[in-house]
């Protein structure tokens, strides 16, 4: 799994956890708030109902009182019940009347001496004595009577003066427990309602009625307040949610409890909103899940495209190998890990890693001759081969073109050398491409890093320097980095800078070396470049020409030399002048344009100029090179193949490129009088040249013996110290004038 998606999963889990936590806390809070709200509402309702019922009971007692008052605050009542009791009247106007009018199932009259004188039950006179009839109610009745007596006023029995009001009705109510039930009792002083009747002397008689709080009464009461299950209990209800009011006697003693199930609007509300809320929650949860899933999908896609982009940015498109950036990344990681392992202690000797810089030999040739498709195919095959040769812990990277790098962590010099040898061996074997079989090779530079504090780019530079040395020392080999290479590189760098300056300041001059025939006649000269360095003295072309070729300065140098030679030699009529042309100059499409401009500017005759090219220039079979050579020949220049015999001379090359002249290399001439083989070779070259009607010149002739042997071989033109050292133009001119 990619680290990015691991990271994503971790983050998603964190988000989901957070969402879940927030949702559950919210839900819990909502539930708690809901429950408290519901409880609060229900509690308020219960308190309210209790107050309402208590007030209702008071009202009911009050009603009872009001209903009795007209019957006992009445002259007739004083007459018939105030003194001697008139049983028939009491039955009709008190006991019976109260029963039918207010549902009083008990009615009593207590006389001035406190004795019960009348008792009625269910509207009819009690069968036994009034005292027995009243006995169950006696304690409550005695208290009420005592209360009423305390409130008795003299107005009740005096004639009011000046029409002032009669005595006010005096009555009281109380609850009582009797006959296994709770009763509402109402007691009244029996008083006249006019001045026509005067009560008998002594305390006033008291009339009392009792209404049972029985099922019927409770039901009617409940209906009034919309309470269904109103009941009397003699112990407080155990269910705390039940509504209740305490019923007590006038002395405050608890008698019983009126209890009922209160309405629970909170709970009802809860029931009413639970379903919609649940639906809402469900919708919310579904929405959240869908949102999360969509968001995850988008994020995952983003991560994937980011990962793709990262892969593209860090890998080579053609081979899929890590590119320069990723290679550097890994290199830095390996170095950092080594530093950490060594706990910051530098200079441990165990190797950190080996870095191999690889450069394919002759890759350009494949690209040029077989095309870019073949080049791409070859690079892919090389990449596969390198991966096959390396371990999984190694990194094979392509830096571009035909450059590869292998990072080999923990490799000893021996291990690094083994790998390099295997790579060279594999890469020198032929590669079968769709377009044909090709043979390449490779040069390797290796550095063994044992100091983990080294800078990554410095480490790579070391391997690169070693690679450079490999290429210098002939291709197909492996070189290990040595610190001296730095010094060599520094020297090269400073020489490069100096050469650039020398070209602009004109510090390069030309010398000319004569070419003569066997009769000593001057046939031509070869122009050779010299660089007089302000500190290093004269630097020979064998040093600075390759430097110019590698640094890209060769075109500037070439133009400089052509300009200089044309300017110095244009008036040397009848004398052929040979100029050395680098293979790189010939490979440049702009070369002919420059040449034509110079011909025009210096007004020279190309027929007098001889361009010396080496065989390597003809090798890659470069289209541009051929075009340039054809154009040069057409312009009238003579083409000479320099250093003949040292390269991969082939007859085909000589024919195809319209060469006019060959120059036998110095190395053959030097040994011609001592080495039979050299002599045979020179003979063969001369024969070949003559057969192809080519001019032949031998260079590096230092002795008369050499000259003689060359003449014997059939060569009649010579160049060398024997005939003359290279000299500046002025010196040559003077010498010619003298001769
Ligand atoms: P080359 O073209 O083979 O030039 C001949 C070299 O042999 C010259 O060395 C010359 O001084 C040297 N030489 C001449 N006679 C004798 C002799 O009798 N004995 C020995 N031992 N050497 C002799 P030089 O001038 O150092 O040039 C070296 C090479 O540098 C040349 O080899 C040529 O390839 C290159 N070069 C020189 N001048 C130019 C130039 O103007 N342009 C380019 N592209 N290359 C140049
Ligand atoms: Ca030459
Ligand atoms: Ca030569």
Coordinates of C-alpha atoms and ligand atoms in Angstrom, one line a residue, residues 510 513 526-530 540-542 545 561 580-582 585 612 642-643 666 670 699-702 720-722 726, ligand 1:
X510 CA 49.6 29.5 -35.9
X513 CA 55.4 23.0 -41.1
X526 CA 50.5 22.3 -42.6
X527 CA 49.1 24.9 -40.2
X528 CA 49.4 23.9 -36.5
X529 CA 48.0 25.8 -33.6
X530 CA 49.9 27.0 -30.5
X540 CA 50.4 22.1 -27.3
X541 CA 47.3 21.3 -29.4
X542 CA 47.4 17.8 -28.1
X545 CA 42.1 20.7 -28.8
X561 CA 42.0 29.0 -36.6
X580 CA 43.3 20.4 -39.4
X581 CA 39.5 20.1 -39.0
X582 CA 38.0 18.5 -36.0
X585 CA 33.3 20.8 -36.7
X612 CA 42.9 17.3 -42.8
X642 CA 45.1 12.3 -41.5
X643 CA 46.8 9.8 -39.2
X666 CA 53.9 9.2 -37.7
X670 CA 59.1 6.2 -36.9
X699 CA 54.5 12.7 -41.6
X700 CA 57.0 12.7 -38.7
X701 CA 60.0 12.1 -40.9
X702 CA 63.0 12.7 -38.6
X720 CA 58.8 16.2 -40.4
X721 CA 61.6 17.6 -38.3
X722 CA 64.1 16.4 -40.9
X726 CA 56.8 24.2 -37.5
Ligands
LIG1 P1 48.9 16.2 -36.6 O1 47.8 16.7 -37.5 O2 49.3 14.8 -36.9 O3 50.0 17.2 -36.7 C1 51.3 16.8 -36.7 C2 52.0 16.8 -35.4 O4 53.2 16.2 -35.5 C3 52.3 18.2 -34.9 O5 52.2 18.3 -33.5 C4 53.7 18.4 -35.3 O6 54.4 19.4 -34.6 C5 54.3 17.1 -35.0 N1 55.5 16.8 -35.8 C6 55.9 17.2 -37.0 N2 57.0 16.7 -37.4 C7 57.4 15.8 -36.5 C8 58.5 15.0 -36.3 O7 59.5 14.8 -37.2 N3 58.6 14.2 -35.2 C9 57.6 14.3 -34.2 N4 57.7 13.6 -33.2 N5 56.5 15.1 -34.4 C10 56.4 15.9 -35.5 P2 51.3 19.3 -32.8 O8 51.5 20.6 -33.5 O9 51.6 19.2 -31.4 O10 49.8 18.8 -33.1 C11 49.4 17.7 -32.5 C12 48.0 17.5 -33.1 O11 47.1 18.5 -32.7 C13 47.9 17.5 -34.6 O12 48.4 16.3 -35.0 C14 46.5 17.7 -34.8 O13 45.8 16.6 -34.8 C15 46.1 18.6 -33.7 N6 46.2 20.0 -34.2 C16 47.2 20.8 -34.3 N7 46.8 22.0 -34.8 C17 45.5 21.9 -35.0 C18 44.5 22.8 -35.5 O14 44.8 23.9 -35.9 N8 43.2 22.4 -35.6 C19 42.9 21.1 -35.1 N9 41.6 20.8 -35.2 N10 43.8 20.3 -34.7 C20 45.1 20.7 -34.6

